mmCIF file of C-alpha atoms in Angstrom:
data_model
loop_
_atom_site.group_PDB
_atom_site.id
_atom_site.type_symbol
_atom_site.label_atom_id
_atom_site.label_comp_id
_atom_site.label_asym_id
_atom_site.label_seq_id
_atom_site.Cartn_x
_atom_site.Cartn_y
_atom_site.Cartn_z
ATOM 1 C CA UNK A 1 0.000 0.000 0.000
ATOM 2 C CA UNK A 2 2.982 2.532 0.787
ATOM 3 C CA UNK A 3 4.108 1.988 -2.582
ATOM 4 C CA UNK A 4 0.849 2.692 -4.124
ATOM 5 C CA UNK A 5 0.522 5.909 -2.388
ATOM 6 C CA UNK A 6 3.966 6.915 -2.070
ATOM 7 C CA UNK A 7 5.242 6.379 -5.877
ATOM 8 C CA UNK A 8 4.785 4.088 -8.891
ATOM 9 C CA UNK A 9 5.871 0.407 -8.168
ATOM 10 C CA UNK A 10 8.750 0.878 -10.299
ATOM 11 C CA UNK A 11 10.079 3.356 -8.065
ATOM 12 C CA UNK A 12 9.596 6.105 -10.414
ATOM 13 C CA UNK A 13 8.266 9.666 -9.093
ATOM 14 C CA UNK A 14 4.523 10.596 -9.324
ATOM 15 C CA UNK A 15 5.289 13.594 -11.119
ATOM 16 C CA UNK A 16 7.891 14.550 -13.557
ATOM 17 C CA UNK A 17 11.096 15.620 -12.565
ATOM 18 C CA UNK A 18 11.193 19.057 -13.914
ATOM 19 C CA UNK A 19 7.529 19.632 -12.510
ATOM 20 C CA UNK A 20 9.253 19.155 -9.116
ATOM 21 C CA UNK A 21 12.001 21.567 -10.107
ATOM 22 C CA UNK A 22 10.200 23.849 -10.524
ATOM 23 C CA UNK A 23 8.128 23.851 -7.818
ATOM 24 C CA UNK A 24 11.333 23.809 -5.775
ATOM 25 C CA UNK A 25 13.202 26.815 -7.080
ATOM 26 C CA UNK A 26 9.986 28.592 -7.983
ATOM 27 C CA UNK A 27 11.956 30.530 -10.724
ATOM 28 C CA UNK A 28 14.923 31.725 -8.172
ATOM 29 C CA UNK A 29 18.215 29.927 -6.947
ATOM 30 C CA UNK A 30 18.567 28.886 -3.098
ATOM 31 C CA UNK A 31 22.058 30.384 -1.621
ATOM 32 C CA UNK A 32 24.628 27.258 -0.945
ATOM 33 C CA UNK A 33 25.493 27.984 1.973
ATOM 34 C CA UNK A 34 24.548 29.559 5.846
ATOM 35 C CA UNK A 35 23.098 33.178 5.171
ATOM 36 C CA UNK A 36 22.240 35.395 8.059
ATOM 37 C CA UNK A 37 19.380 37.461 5.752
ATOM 38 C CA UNK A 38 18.242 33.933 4.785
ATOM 39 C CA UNK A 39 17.971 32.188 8.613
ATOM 40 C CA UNK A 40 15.884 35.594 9.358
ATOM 41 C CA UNK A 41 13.604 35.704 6.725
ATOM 42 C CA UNK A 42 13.306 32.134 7.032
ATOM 43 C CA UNK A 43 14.308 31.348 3.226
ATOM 44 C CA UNK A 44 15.453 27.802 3.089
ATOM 45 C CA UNK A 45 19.257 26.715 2.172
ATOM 46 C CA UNK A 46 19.571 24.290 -0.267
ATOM 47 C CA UNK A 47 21.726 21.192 1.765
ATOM 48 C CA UNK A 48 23.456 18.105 0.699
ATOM 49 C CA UNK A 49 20.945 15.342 -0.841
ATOM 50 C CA UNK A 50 23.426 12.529 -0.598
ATOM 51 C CA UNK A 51 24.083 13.245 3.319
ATOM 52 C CA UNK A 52 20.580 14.009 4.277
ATOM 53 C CA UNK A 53 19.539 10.085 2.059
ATOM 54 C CA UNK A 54 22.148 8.483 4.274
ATOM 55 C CA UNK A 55 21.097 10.063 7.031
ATOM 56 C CA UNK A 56 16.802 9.126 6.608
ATOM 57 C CA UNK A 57 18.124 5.557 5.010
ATOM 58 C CA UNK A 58 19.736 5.005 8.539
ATOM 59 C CA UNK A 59 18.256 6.215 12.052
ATOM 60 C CA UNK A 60 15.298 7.126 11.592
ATOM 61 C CA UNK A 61 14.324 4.716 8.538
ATOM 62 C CA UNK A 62 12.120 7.393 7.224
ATOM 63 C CA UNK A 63 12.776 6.338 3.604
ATOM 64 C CA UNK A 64 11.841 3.577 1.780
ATOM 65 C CA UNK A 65 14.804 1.143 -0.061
ATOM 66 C CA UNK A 66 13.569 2.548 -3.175
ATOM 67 C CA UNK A 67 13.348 5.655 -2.635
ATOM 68 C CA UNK A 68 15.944 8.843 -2.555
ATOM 69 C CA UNK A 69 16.639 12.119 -1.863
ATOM 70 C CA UNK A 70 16.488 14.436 -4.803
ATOM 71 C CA UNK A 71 16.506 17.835 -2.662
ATOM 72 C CA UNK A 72 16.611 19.503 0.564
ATOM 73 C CA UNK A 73 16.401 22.360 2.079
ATOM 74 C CA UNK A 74 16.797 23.725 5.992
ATOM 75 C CA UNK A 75 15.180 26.065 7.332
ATOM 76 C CA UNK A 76 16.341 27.159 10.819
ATOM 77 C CA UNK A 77 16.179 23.754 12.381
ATOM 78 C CA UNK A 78 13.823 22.128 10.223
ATOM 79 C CA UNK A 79 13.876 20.883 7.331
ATOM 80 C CA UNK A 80 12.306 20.439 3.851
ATOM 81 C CA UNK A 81 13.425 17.298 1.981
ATOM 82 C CA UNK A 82 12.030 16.433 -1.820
ATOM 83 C CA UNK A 83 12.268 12.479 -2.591
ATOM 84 C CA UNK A 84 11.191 10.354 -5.519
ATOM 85 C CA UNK A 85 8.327 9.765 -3.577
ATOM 86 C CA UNK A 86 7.023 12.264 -1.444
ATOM 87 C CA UNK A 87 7.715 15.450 0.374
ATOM 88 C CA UNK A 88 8.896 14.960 3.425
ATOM 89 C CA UNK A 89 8.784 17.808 6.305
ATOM 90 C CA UNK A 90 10.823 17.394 9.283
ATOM 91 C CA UNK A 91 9.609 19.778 12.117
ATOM 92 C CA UNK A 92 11.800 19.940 15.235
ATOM 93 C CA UNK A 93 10.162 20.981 18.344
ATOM 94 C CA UNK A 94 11.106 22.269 21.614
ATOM 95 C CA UNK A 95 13.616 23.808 23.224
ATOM 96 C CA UNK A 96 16.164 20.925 23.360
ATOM 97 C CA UNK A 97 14.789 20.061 19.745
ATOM 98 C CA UNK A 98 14.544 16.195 21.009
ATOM 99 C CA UNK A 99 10.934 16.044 19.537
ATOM 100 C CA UNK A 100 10.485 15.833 15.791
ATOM 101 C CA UNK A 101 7.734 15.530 14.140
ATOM 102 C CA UNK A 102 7.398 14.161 10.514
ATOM 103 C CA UNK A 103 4.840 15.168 7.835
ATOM 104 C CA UNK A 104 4.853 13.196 4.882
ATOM 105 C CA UNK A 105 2.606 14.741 1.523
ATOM 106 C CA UNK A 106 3.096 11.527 -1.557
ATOM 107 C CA UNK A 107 3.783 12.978 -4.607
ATOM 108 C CA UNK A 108 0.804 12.039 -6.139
ATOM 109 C CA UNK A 109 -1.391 13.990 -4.199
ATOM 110 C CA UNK A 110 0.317 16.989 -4.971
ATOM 111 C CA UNK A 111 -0.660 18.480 -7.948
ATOM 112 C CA UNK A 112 -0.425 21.670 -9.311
#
């Protein structure tokens, strides 16, 4: 069933690659790396997709085998993280930051 609603069975995305693209840059580049202007305005900063796969393929096993990272972005402490799959939004909470919360939105729900 996570298949079905997460992605094709194939492991292919939901919705074309450059459809997801563009939603992410929305027409303007993300800085590289930590901005002061950015963290304030809250603009997100494009991170590392291979690190932040590793990282979701390991502890927590967010991710399915399947499925990888194409894009992420943080955003203070939380974080915005595009798959094959789904969008994945990683809220941390608190003032120690030892709850996180995980929102996942499947690809093929999101249409645009």
């Amino acid at each position: 069933l996570a298949s079905q609603v997460l992605g094709r069975e194939d492991g292919t995305m939901a919705i074309s690659y450059d459809s997801m693209m563009s939603l992410i840059q929305g027409g303007a580049a993300k800085p590289e790396g930590f901005d002061f202007k950015s963290w304030i305005t809250n603009d997100g900063i494009h991170t590392d997709a291979t690190v932040v796969d590793e990282k979701l393929h390991q502890y927590p096993k967010i991710l399915q085998d399947d499925e990888s990272v194409d894009s992420a972005y943080k955003i203070g402490r939380d974080m915005c993280v595009f798959t094959t799959k789904r969008i994945l939004v990683i809220d941390v909470q608190g003032f120690t930051g030892k709850k996180v919360e995980y929102k996942s939105y499947p690809l093929r729900y999101c249409t645009t």
